[in-house]
Amino acid sequence: ANDDVEDDRELITLVRQALSQLSEQQRKIVELHVMEGKKNLEIADLLNLSENTVRTHLKRAYKILRENLSCIFPFLFLS
């Protein structure tokens, strides 16, 4: 059980480090999209951005996350 807790802490640290590679705008968009399940158009309206801008930010953010997390989540973000 102690090893699981340590593994979880390491995982959380790695995910936080990966998220820190994103711009503030990318982080916010990923949070709204992934954590809150919002659609691109909803995010665009909330942040006063075009839907295309939201799509571009998501694409770039996922690329950064994929590059930073592929070693621990090899099947993450396969698209």
PDB file of N, CA, C and O in Angstrom:
ATOM      1  N   ALA A   1       0.835  -1.205   0.000  1.00  0.00           N
ATOM      2  CA  ALA A   1       0.000   0.000   0.000  1.00  0.00           C
ATOM      3  C   ALA A   1       0.864   1.247   0.000  1.00  0.00           C
ATOM      4  O   ALA A   1       0.517   2.221  -0.634  1.00  0.00           O
ATOM      5  N   ASN A   2       1.979   1.193   0.728  1.00  0.00           N
ATOM      6  CA  ASN A   2       2.880   2.342   0.777  1.00  0.00           C
ATOM      7  C   ASN A   2       3.502   2.607  -0.592  1.00  0.00           C
ATOM      8  O   ASN A   2       3.693   3.757  -0.978  1.00  0.00           O
ATOM      9  N   ASP A   3       3.836   1.528  -1.314  1.00  0.00           N
ATOM     10  CA  ASP A   3       4.395   1.673  -2.657  1.00  0.00           C
ATOM     11  C   ASP A   3       3.388   2.320  -3.602  1.00  0.00           C
ATOM     12  O   ASP A   3       3.754   3.116  -4.455  1.00  0.00           O
ATOM     13  N   ASP A   4       2.105   1.969  -3.456  1.00  0.00           N
ATOM     14  CA  ASP A   4       1.056   2.554  -4.285  1.00  0.00           C
ATOM     15  C   ASP A   4       0.963   4.055  -4.067  1.00  0.00           C
ATOM     16  O   ASP A   4       0.822   4.823  -5.014  1.00  0.00           O
ATOM     17  N   VAL A   5       1.040   4.467  -2.809  1.00  0.00           N
ATOM     18  CA  VAL A   5       0.975   5.889  -2.480  1.00  0.00           C
ATOM     19  C   VAL A   5       2.163   6.614  -3.107  1.00  0.00           C
ATOM     20  O   VAL A   5       2.015   7.685  -3.704  1.00  0.00           O
ATOM     21  N   GLU A   6       3.335   6.021  -2.997  1.00  0.00           N
ATOM     22  CA  GLU A   6       4.544   6.616  -3.582  1.00  0.00           C
ATOM     23  C   GLU A   6       4.425   6.691  -5.104  1.00  0.00           C
ATOM     24  O   GLU A   6       4.778   7.706  -5.709  1.00  0.00           O
ATOM     25  N   ASP A   7       3.902   5.628  -5.724  1.00  0.00           N
ATOM     26  CA  ASP A   7       3.701   5.622  -7.176  1.00  0.00           C
ATOM     27  C   ASP A   7       2.724   6.723  -7.580  1.00  0.00           C
ATOM     28  O   ASP A   7       2.928   7.406  -8.580  1.00  0.00           O
ATOM     29  N   ASP A   8       1.646   6.879  -6.797  1.00  0.00           N
ATOM     30  CA  ASP A   8       0.660   7.920  -7.083  1.00  0.00           C
ATOM     31  C   ASP A   8       1.291   9.302  -6.992  1.00  0.00           C
ATOM     32  O   ASP A   8       1.032  10.162  -7.829  1.00  0.00           O
ATOM     33  N   ARG A   9       2.118   9.516  -5.995  1.00  0.00           N
ATOM     34  CA  ARG A   9       2.785  10.816  -5.841  1.00  0.00           C
ATOM     35  C   ARG A   9       3.692  11.109  -7.028  1.00  0.00           C
ATOM     36  O   ARG A   9       3.733  12.224  -7.534  1.00  0.00           O
ATOM     37  N   GLU A  10       4.433  10.085  -7.453  1.00  0.00           N
ATOM     38  CA  GLU A  10       5.318  10.254  -8.608  1.00  0.00           C
ATOM     39  C   GLU A  10       4.520  10.557  -9.868  1.00  0.00           C
ATOM     40  O   GLU A  10       4.900  11.423 -10.658  1.00  0.00           O
ATOM     41  N   LEU A  11       3.414   9.855 -10.036  1.00  0.00           N
ATOM     42  CA  LEU A  11       2.556  10.072 -11.191  1.00  0.00           C
ATOM     43  C   LEU A  11       1.998  11.491 -11.188  1.00  0.00           C
ATOM     44  O   LEU A  11       2.023  12.184 -12.213  1.00  0.00           O
ATOM     45  N   ILE A  12       1.502  11.931 -10.048  1.00  0.00           N
ATOM     46  CA  ILE A  12       0.960  13.286  -9.922  1.00  0.00           C
ATOM     47  C   ILE A  12       2.037  14.315 -10.247  1.00  0.00           C
ATOM     48  O   ILE A  12       1.788  15.294 -10.957  1.00  0.00           O
ATOM     49  N   THR A  13       3.240  14.084  -9.757  1.00  0.00           N
ATOM     50  CA  THR A  13       4.351  14.993 -10.038  1.00  0.00           C
ATOM     51  C   THR A  13       4.631  15.062 -11.536  1.00  0.00           C
ATOM     52  O   THR A  13       4.805  16.152 -12.102  1.00  0.00           O
ATOM     53  N   LEU A  14       4.657  13.908 -12.199  1.00  0.00           N
ATOM     54  CA  LEU A  14       4.920  13.870 -13.642  1.00  0.00           C
ATOM     55  C   LEU A  14       3.821  14.586 -14.433  1.00  0.00           C
ATOM     56  O   LEU A  14       4.105  15.326 -15.381  1.00  0.00           O
ATOM     57  N   VAL A  15       2.578  14.382 -14.033  1.00  0.00           N
ATOM     58  CA  VAL A  15       1.460  15.042 -14.729  1.00  0.00           C
ATOM     59  C   VAL A  15       1.532  16.550 -14.507  1.00  0.00           C
ATOM     60  O   VAL A  15       1.362  17.337 -15.446  1.00  0.00           O
ATOM     61  N   ARG A  16       1.819  16.965 -13.289  1.00  0.00           N
ATOM     62  CA  ARG A  16       1.960  18.410 -13.012  1.00  0.00           C
ATOM     63  C   ARG A  16       3.090  19.027 -13.823  1.00  0.00           C
ATOM     64  O   ARG A  16       2.962  20.141 -14.330  1.00  0.00           O
ATOM     65  N   GLN A  17       4.204  18.314 -13.919  1.00  0.00           N
ATOM     66  CA  GLN A  17       5.325  18.814 -14.719  1.00  0.00           C
ATOM     67  C   GLN A  17       4.920  18.949 -16.186  1.00  0.00           C
ATOM     68  O   GLN A  17       5.274  19.933 -16.841  1.00  0.00           O
ATOM     69  N   ALA A  18       4.199  17.974 -16.696  1.00  0.00           N
ATOM     70  CA  ALA A  18       3.748  18.032 -18.085  1.00  0.00           C
ATOM     71  C   ALA A  18       2.797  19.210 -18.288  1.00  0.00           C
ATOM     72  O   ALA A  18       2.917  19.955 -19.270  1.00  0.00           O
ATOM     73  N   LEU A  19       1.873  19.400 -17.357  1.00  0.00           N
ATOM     74  CA  LEU A  19       0.934  20.521 -17.458  1.00  0.00           C
ATOM     75  C   LEU A  19       1.646  21.861 -17.370  1.00  0.00           C
ATOM     76  O   LEU A  19       1.222  22.842 -17.990  1.00  0.00           O
ATOM     77  N   SER A  20       2.745  21.902 -16.627  1.00  0.00           N
ATOM     78  CA  SER A  20       3.481  23.163 -16.484  1.00  0.00           C
ATOM     79  C   SER A  20       4.156  23.569 -17.793  1.00  0.00           C
ATOM     80  O   SER A  20       4.563  24.729 -17.941  1.00  0.00           O
ATOM     81  N   GLN A  21       4.269  22.648 -18.731  1.00  0.00           N
ATOM     82  CA  GLN A  21       4.844  22.960 -20.040  1.00  0.00           C
ATOM     83  C   GLN A  21       3.852  23.695 -20.940  1.00  0.00           C
ATOM     84  O   GLN A  21       4.226  24.237 -21.971  1.00  0.00           O
ATOM     85  N   LEU A  22       2.582  23.704 -20.536  1.00  0.00           N
ATOM     86  CA  LEU A  22       1.546  24.366 -21.332  1.00  0.00           C
ATOM     87  C   LEU A  22       1.467  25.846 -20.970  1.00  0.00           C
ATOM     88  O   LEU A  22       1.771  26.233 -19.846  1.00  0.00           O
ATOM     89  N   SER A  23       1.015  26.639 -21.932  1.00  0.00           N
ATOM     90  CA  SER A  23       0.748  28.043 -21.628  1.00  0.00           C
ATOM     91  C   SER A  23      -0.486  28.097 -20.714  1.00  0.00           C
ATOM     92  O   SER A  23      -1.251  27.129 -20.613  1.00  0.00           O
ATOM     93  N   GLU A  24      -0.684  29.225 -20.075  1.00  0.00           N
ATOM     94  CA  GLU A  24      -1.852  29.404 -19.197  1.00  0.00           C
ATOM     95  C   GLU A  24      -3.150  29.162 -19.982  1.00  0.00           C
ATOM     96  O   GLU A  24      -4.060  28.501 -19.504  1.00  0.00           O
ATOM     97  N   GLN A  25      -3.204  29.696 -21.184  1.00  0.00           N
ATOM     98  CA  GLN A  25      -4.387  29.536 -22.031  1.00  0.00           C
ATOM     99  C   GLN A  25      -4.607  28.061 -22.390  1.00  0.00           C
ATOM    100  O   GLN A  25      -5.725  27.562 -22.316  1.00  0.00           O
ATOM    101  N   GLN A  26      -3.546  27.367 -22.761  1.00  0.00           N
ATOM    102  CA  GLN A  26      -3.666  25.945 -23.093  1.00  0.00           C
ATOM    103  C   GLN A  26      -4.128  25.143 -21.887  1.00  0.00           C
ATOM    104  O   GLN A  26      -4.999  24.278 -22.018  1.00  0.00           O
ATOM    105  N   ARG A  27      -3.568  25.438 -20.721  1.00  0.00           N
ATOM    106  CA  ARG A  27      -3.967  24.732 -19.498  1.00  0.00           C
ATOM    107  C   ARG A  27      -5.454  24.921 -19.213  1.00  0.00           C
ATOM    108  O   ARG A  27      -6.173  23.985 -18.884  1.00  0.00           O
ATOM    109  N   LYS A  28      -5.914  26.159 -19.338  1.00  0.00           N
ATOM    110  CA  LYS A  28      -7.320  26.467 -19.067  1.00  0.00           C
ATOM    111  C   LYS A  28      -8.228  25.720 -20.049  1.00  0.00           C
ATOM    112  O   LYS A  28      -9.244  25.143 -19.660  1.00  0.00           O
ATOM    113  N   ILE A  29      -7.848  25.719 -21.312  1.00  0.00           N
ATOM    114  CA  ILE A  29      -8.656  25.049 -22.337  1.00  0.00           C
ATOM    115  C   ILE A  29      -8.681  23.545 -22.109  1.00  0.00           C
ATOM    116  O   ILE A  29      -9.745  22.915 -22.187  1.00  0.00           O
ATOM    117  N   VAL A  30      -7.539  22.955 -21.781  1.00  0.00           N
ATOM    118  CA  VAL A  30      -7.487  21.513 -21.505  1.00  0.00           C
ATOM    119  C   VAL A  30      -8.343  21.194 -20.278  1.00  0.00           C
ATOM    120  O   VAL A  30      -9.092  20.214 -20.275  1.00  0.00           O
ATOM    121  N   GLU A  31      -8.250  22.022 -19.252  1.00  0.00           N
ATOM    122  CA  GLU A  31      -9.056  21.810 -18.044  1.00  0.00           C
ATOM    123  C   GLU A  31     -10.546  21.836 -18.374  1.00  0.00           C
ATOM    124  O   GLU A  31     -11.301  20.958 -17.948  1.00  0.00           O
ATOM    125  N   LEU A  32     -10.977  22.826 -19.139  1.00  0.00           N
ATOM    126  CA  LEU A  32     -12.394  22.924 -19.503  1.00  0.00           C
ATOM    127  C   LEU A  32     -12.823  21.743 -20.379  1.00  0.00           C
ATOM    128  O   LEU A  32     -13.918  21.201 -20.209  1.00  0.00           O
ATOM    129  N   HIS A  33     -11.962  21.344 -21.276  1.00  0.00           N
ATOM    130  CA  HIS A  33     -12.296  20.262 -22.203  1.00  0.00           C
ATOM    131  C   HIS A  33     -12.297  18.904 -21.517  1.00  0.00           C
ATOM    132  O   HIS A  33     -13.249  18.129 -21.641  1.00  0.00           O
ATOM    133  N   VAL A  34     -11.228  18.616 -20.765  1.00  0.00           N
ATOM    134  CA  VAL A  34     -11.073  17.283 -20.175  1.00  0.00           C
ATOM    135  C   VAL A  34     -11.812  17.161 -18.844  1.00  0.00           C
ATOM    136  O   VAL A  34     -12.571  16.212 -18.638  1.00  0.00           O
ATOM    137  N   MET A  35     -11.570  18.090 -17.950  1.00  0.00           N
ATOM    138  CA  MET A  35     -12.123  17.976 -16.599  1.00  0.00           C
ATOM    139  C   MET A  35     -13.613  18.324 -16.541  1.00  0.00           C
ATOM    140  O   MET A  35     -14.356  17.738 -15.771  1.00  0.00           O
ATOM    141  N   GLU A  36     -14.025  19.305 -17.357  1.00  0.00           N
ATOM    142  CA  GLU A  36     -15.423  19.746 -17.298  1.00  0.00           C
ATOM    143  C   GLU A  36     -16.252  19.253 -18.479  1.00  0.00           C
ATOM    144  O   GLU A  36     -17.456  19.486 -18.527  1.00  0.00           O
ATOM    145  N   GLY A  37     -15.595  18.596 -19.423  1.00  0.00           N
ATOM    146  CA  GLY A  37     -16.320  18.005 -20.546  1.00  0.00           C
ATOM    147  C   GLY A  37     -16.948  18.997 -21.508  1.00  0.00           C
ATOM    148  O   GLY A  37     -17.891  18.663 -22.219  1.00  0.00           O
ATOM    149  N   LYS A  38     -16.422  20.200 -21.547  1.00  0.00           N
ATOM    150  CA  LYS A  38     -16.996  21.224 -22.424  1.00  0.00           C
ATOM    151  C   LYS A  38     -16.554  21.012 -23.870  1.00  0.00           C
ATOM    152  O   LYS A  38     -15.460  20.562 -24.143  1.00  0.00           O
ATOM    153  N   LYS A  39     -17.436  21.371 -24.781  1.00  0.00           N
ATOM    154  CA  LYS A  39     -17.156  21.297 -26.216  1.00  0.00           C
ATOM    155  C   LYS A  39     -16.355  22.534 -26.628  1.00  0.00           C
ATOM    156  O   LYS A  39     -16.339  23.548 -25.933  1.00  0.00           O
ATOM    157  N   ASN A  40     -15.700  22.436 -27.777  1.00  0.00           N
ATOM    158  CA  ASN A  40     -14.870  23.543 -28.264  1.00  0.00           C
ATOM    159  C   ASN A  40     -15.644  24.851 -28.361  1.00  0.00           C
ATOM    160  O   ASN A  40     -15.130  25.912 -27.991  1.00  0.00           O
ATOM    161  N   LEU A  41     -16.868  24.790 -28.874  1.00  0.00           N
ATOM    162  CA  LEU A  41     -17.672  26.003 -29.027  1.00  0.00           C
ATOM    163  C   LEU A  41     -17.994  26.630 -27.671  1.00  0.00           C
ATOM    164  O   LEU A  41     -17.945  27.852 -27.519  1.00  0.00           O
ATOM    165  N   GLU A  42     -18.305  25.786 -26.679  1.00  0.00           N
ATOM    166  CA  GLU A  42     -18.577  26.295 -25.330  1.00  0.00           C
ATOM    167  C   GLU A  42     -17.344  26.987 -24.751  1.00  0.00           C
ATOM    168  O   GLU A  42     -17.445  28.048 -24.134  1.00  0.00           O
ATOM    169  N   ILE A  43     -16.187  26.370 -24.942  1.00  0.00           N
ATOM    170  CA  ILE A  43     -14.934  26.938 -24.438  1.00  0.00           C
ATOM    171  C   ILE A  43     -14.662  28.264 -25.142  1.00  0.00           C
ATOM    172  O   ILE A  43     -14.280  29.258 -24.503  1.00  0.00           O
ATOM    173  N   ALA A  44     -14.876  28.295 -26.437  1.00  0.00           N
ATOM    174  CA  ALA A  44     -14.671  29.516 -27.218  1.00  0.00           C
ATOM    175  C   ALA A  44     -15.542  30.646 -26.672  1.00  0.00           C
ATOM    176  O   ALA A  44     -15.060  31.772 -26.468  1.00  0.00           O
ATOM    177  N   ASP A  45     -16.803  30.351 -26.408  1.00  0.00           N
ATOM    178  CA  ASP A  45     -17.713  31.359 -25.856  1.00  0.00           C
ATOM    179  C   ASP A  45     -17.268  31.816 -24.475  1.00  0.00           C
ATOM    180  O   ASP A  45     -17.266  33.020 -24.180  1.00  0.00           O
ATOM    181  N   LEU A  46     -16.887  30.868 -23.628  1.00  0.00           N
ATOM    182  CA  LEU A  46     -16.455  31.205 -22.268  1.00  0.00           C
ATOM    183  C   LEU A  46     -15.217  32.094 -22.247  1.00  0.00           C
ATOM    184  O   LEU A  46     -15.109  33.001 -21.427  1.00  0.00           O
ATOM    185  N   LEU A  47     -14.266  31.796 -23.132  1.00  0.00           N
ATOM    186  CA  LEU A  47     -12.982  32.502 -23.114  1.00  0.00           C
ATOM    187  C   LEU A  47     -12.887  33.602 -24.169  1.00  0.00           C
ATOM    188  O   LEU A  47     -11.841  34.215 -24.337  1.00  0.00           O
ATOM    189  N   ASN A  48     -14.004  33.838 -24.861  1.00  0.00           N
ATOM    190  CA  ASN A  48     -14.053  34.883 -25.885  1.00  0.00           C
ATOM    191  C   ASN A  48     -12.980  34.661 -26.962  1.00  0.00           C
ATOM    192  O   ASN A  48     -12.233  35.573 -27.312  1.00  0.00           O
ATOM    193  N   LEU A  49     -12.932  33.429 -27.439  1.00  0.00           N
ATOM    194  CA  LEU A  49     -11.996  33.039 -28.486  1.00  0.00           C
ATOM    195  C   LEU A  49     -12.792  32.446 -29.641  1.00  0.00           C
ATOM    196  O   LEU A  49     -13.949  32.067 -29.481  1.00  0.00           O
ATOM    197  N   SER A  50     -12.152  32.325 -30.792  1.00  0.00           N
ATOM    198  CA  SER A  50     -12.811  31.620 -31.888  1.00  0.00           C
ATOM    199  C   SER A  50     -12.716  30.113 -31.625  1.00  0.00           C
ATOM    200  O   SER A  50     -11.806  29.650 -30.925  1.00  0.00           O
ATOM    201  N   GLU A  51     -13.636  29.381 -32.196  1.00  0.00           N
ATOM    202  CA  GLU A  51     -13.610  27.921 -32.033  1.00  0.00           C
ATOM    203  C   GLU A  51     -12.331  27.343 -32.636  1.00  0.00           C
ATOM    204  O   GLU A  51     -11.750  26.392 -32.111  1.00  0.00           O
ATOM    205  N   ASN A  52     -11.866  27.948 -33.720  1.00  0.00           N
ATOM    206  CA  ASN A  52     -10.634  27.500 -34.365  1.00  0.00           C
ATOM    207  C   ASN A  52      -9.427  27.687 -33.446  1.00  0.00           C
ATOM    208  O   ASN A  52      -8.539  26.839 -33.394  1.00  0.00           O
ATOM    209  N   THR A  53      -9.395  28.797 -32.724  1.00  0.00           N
ATOM    210  CA  THR A  53      -8.308  29.061 -31.774  1.00  0.00           C
ATOM    211  C   THR A  53      -8.307  28.013 -30.668  1.00  0.00           C
ATOM    212  O   THR A  53      -7.250  27.501 -30.286  1.00  0.00           O
ATOM    213  N   VAL A  54      -9.471  27.672 -30.171  1.00  0.00           N
ATOM    214  CA  VAL A  54      -9.588  26.643 -29.135  1.00  0.00           C
ATOM    215  C   VAL A  54      -9.069  25.319 -29.670  1.00  0.00           C
ATOM    216  O   VAL A  54      -8.279  24.628 -29.014  1.00  0.00           O
ATOM    217  N   ARG A  55      -9.469  24.972 -30.878  1.00  0.00           N
ATOM    218  CA  ARG A  55      -9.039  23.720 -31.499  1.00  0.00           C
ATOM    219  C   ARG A  55      -7.503  23.689 -31.638  1.00  0.00           C
ATOM    220  O   ARG A  55      -6.862  22.679 -31.339  1.00  0.00           O
ATOM    221  N   THR A  56      -6.929  24.804 -32.062  1.00  0.00           N
ATOM    222  CA  THR A  56      -5.473  24.893 -32.225  1.00  0.00           C
ATOM    223  C   THR A  56      -4.766  24.745 -30.883  1.00  0.00           C
ATOM    224  O   THR A  56      -3.767  24.024 -30.768  1.00  0.00           O
ATOM    225  N   HIS A  57      -5.279  25.430 -29.863  1.00  0.00           N
ATOM    226  CA  HIS A  57      -4.672  25.321 -28.524  1.00  0.00           C
ATOM    227  C   HIS A  57      -4.736  23.890 -28.004  1.00  0.00           C
ATOM    228  O   HIS A  57      -3.768  23.387 -27.425  1.00  0.00           O
ATOM    229  N   LEU A  58      -5.873  23.221 -28.212  1.00  0.00           N
ATOM    230  CA  LEU A  58      -6.008  21.832 -27.765  1.00  0.00           C
ATOM    231  C   LEU A  58      -5.018  20.927 -28.495  1.00  0.00           C
ATOM    232  O   LEU A  58      -4.366  20.095 -27.872  1.00  0.00           O
ATOM    233  N   LYS A  59      -4.922  21.114 -29.792  1.00  0.00           N
ATOM    234  CA  LYS A  59      -4.020  20.283 -30.590  1.00  0.00           C
ATOM    235  C   LYS A  59      -2.580  20.447 -30.107  1.00  0.00           C
ATOM    236  O   LYS A  59      -1.864  19.462 -29.911  1.00  0.00           O
ATOM    237  N   ARG A  60      -2.157  21.676 -29.892  1.00  0.00           N
ATOM    238  CA  ARG A  60      -0.788  21.935 -29.434  1.00  0.00           C
ATOM    239  C   ARG A  60      -0.573  21.415 -28.013  1.00  0.00           C
ATOM    240  O   ARG A  60       0.482  20.866 -27.696  1.00  0.00           O
ATOM    241  N   ALA A  61      -1.574  21.599 -27.157  1.00  0.00           N
ATOM    242  CA  ALA A  61      -1.467  21.137 -25.767  1.00  0.00           C
ATOM    243  C   ALA A  61      -1.359  19.622 -25.715  1.00  0.00           C
ATOM    244  O   ALA A  61      -0.516  19.076 -24.985  1.00  0.00           O
ATOM    245  N   TYR A  62      -2.180  18.925 -26.478  1.00  0.00           N
ATOM    246  CA  TYR A  62      -2.129  17.463 -26.480  1.00  0.00           C
ATOM    247  C   TYR A  62      -0.795  16.952 -27.014  1.00  0.00           C
ATOM    248  O   TYR A  62      -0.285  15.947 -26.554  1.00  0.00           O
ATOM    249  N   LYS A  63      -0.232  17.661 -27.979  1.00  0.00           N
ATOM    250  CA  LYS A  63       1.077  17.272 -28.511  1.00  0.00           C
ATOM    251  C   LYS A  63       2.132  17.375 -27.404  1.00  0.00           C
ATOM    252  O   LYS A  63       2.941  16.460 -27.212  1.00  0.00           O
ATOM    253  N   ILE A  64       2.115  18.459 -26.658  1.00  0.00           N
ATOM    254  CA  ILE A  64       3.064  18.655 -25.556  1.00  0.00           C
ATOM    255  C   ILE A  64       2.858  17.587 -24.487  1.00  0.00           C
ATOM    256  O   ILE A  64       3.814  16.975 -24.000  1.00  0.00           O
ATOM    257  N   LEU A  65       1.607  17.333 -24.125  1.00  0.00           N
ATOM    258  CA  LEU A  65       1.321  16.325 -23.102  1.00  0.00           C
ATOM    259  C   LEU A  65       1.727  14.933 -23.574  1.00  0.00           C
ATOM    260  O   LEU A  65       2.288  14.155 -22.807  1.00  0.00           O
ATOM    261  N   ARG A  66       1.440  14.650 -24.824  1.00  0.00           N
ATOM    262  CA  ARG A  66       1.808  13.347 -25.390  1.00  0.00           C
ATOM    263  C   ARG A  66       3.324  13.144 -25.317  1.00  0.00           C
ATOM    264  O   ARG A  66       3.801  12.095 -24.909  1.00  0.00           O
ATOM    265  N   GLU A  67       4.072  14.182 -25.691  1.00  0.00           N
ATOM    266  CA  GLU A  67       5.535  14.094 -25.666  1.00  0.00           C
ATOM    267  C   GLU A  67       6.061  13.915 -24.238  1.00  0.00           C
ATOM    268  O   GLU A  67       7.023  13.187 -24.011  1.00  0.00           O
ATOM    269  N   ASN A  68       5.423  14.571 -23.281  1.00  0.00           N
ATOM    270  CA  ASN A  68       5.906  14.540 -21.903  1.00  0.00           C
ATOM    271  C   ASN A  68       5.422  13.339 -21.107  1.00  0.00           C
ATOM    272  O   ASN A  68       6.049  12.972 -20.115  1.00  0.00           O
ATOM    273  N   LEU A  69       4.325  12.739 -21.514  1.00  0.00           N
ATOM    274  CA  LEU A  69       3.745  11.650 -20.729  1.00  0.00           C
ATOM    275  C   LEU A  69       3.787  10.291 -21.426  1.00  0.00           C
ATOM    276  O   LEU A  69       3.377   9.296 -20.853  1.00  0.00           O
ATOM    277  N   SER A  70       4.302  10.234 -22.635  1.00  0.00           N
ATOM    278  CA  SER A  70       4.276   8.970 -23.381  1.00  0.00           C
ATOM    279  C   SER A  70       5.075   7.866 -22.696  1.00  0.00           C
ATOM    280  O   SER A  70       4.761   6.691 -22.854  1.00  0.00           O
ATOM    281  N   CYS A  71       6.072   8.238 -21.904  1.00  0.00           N
ATOM    282  CA  CYS A  71       6.875   7.214 -21.223  1.00  0.00           C
ATOM    283  C   CYS A  71       6.079   6.485 -20.143  1.00  0.00           C
ATOM    284  O   CYS A  71       6.331   5.323 -19.863  1.00  0.00           O
ATOM    285  N   ILE A  72       5.099   7.148 -19.539  1.00  0.00           N
ATOM    286  CA  ILE A  72       4.314   6.498 -18.490  1.00  0.00           C
ATOM    287  C   ILE A  72       2.924   6.085 -18.964  1.00  0.00           C
ATOM    288  O   ILE A  72       2.324   5.202 -18.383  1.00  0.00           O
ATOM    289  N   PHE A  73       2.430   6.741 -20.006  1.00  0.00           N
ATOM    290  CA  PHE A  73       1.137   6.390 -20.588  1.00  0.00           C
ATOM    291  C   PHE A  73       1.329   6.148 -22.078  1.00  0.00           C
ATOM    292  O   PHE A  73       0.980   6.981 -22.902  1.00  0.00           O
ATOM    293  N   PRO A  74       1.885   5.013 -22.462  1.00  0.00           N
ATOM    294  CA  PRO A  74       2.207   4.806 -23.880  1.00  0.00           C
ATOM    295  C   PRO A  74       1.006   4.865 -24.806  1.00  0.00           C
ATOM    296  O   PRO A  74       1.158   5.149 -25.989  1.00  0.00           O
ATOM    297  N   PHE A  75      -0.190   4.643 -24.305  1.00  0.00           N
ATOM    298  CA  PHE A  75      -1.378   4.653 -25.172  1.00  0.00           C
ATOM    299  C   PHE A  75      -2.196   5.917 -25.017  1.00  0.00           C
ATOM    300  O   PHE A  75      -3.267   6.036 -25.586  1.00  0.00           O
ATOM    301  N   LEU A  76      -1.679   6.878 -24.282  1.00  0.00           N
ATOM    302  CA  LEU A  76      -2.395   8.126 -24.049  1.00  0.00           C
ATOM    303  C   LEU A  76      -2.340   9.011 -25.274  1.00  0.00           C
ATOM    304  O   LEU A  76      -1.298   9.164 -25.888  1.00  0.00           O
ATOM    305  N   PHE A  77      -3.453   9.594 -25.613  1.00  0.00           N
ATOM    306  CA  PHE A  77      -3.527  10.568 -26.707  1.00  0.00           C
ATOM    307  C   PHE A  77      -2.960   9.989 -27.998  1.00  0.00           C
ATOM    308  O   PHE A  77      -2.107  10.581 -28.636  1.00  0.00           O
ATOM    309  N   LEU A  78      -3.426   8.846 -28.388  1.00  0.00           N
ATOM    310  CA  LEU A  78      -2.885   8.206 -29.592  1.00  0.00           C
ATOM    311  C   LEU A  78      -3.245   8.936 -30.871  1.00  0.00           C
ATOM    312  O   LEU A  78      -2.625   8.724 -31.882  1.00  0.00           O
ATOM    313  N   SER A  79      -4.219   9.799 -30.819  1.00  0.00           N
ATOM    314  CA  SER A  79      -4.668  10.466 -32.049  1.00  0.00           C
ATOM    315  C   SER A  79      -3.603  11.327 -32.679  1.00  0.00           C
ATOM    316  O   SER A  79      -2.676  11.763 -32.085  1.00  0.00           O
TER     317      SER A  79
END
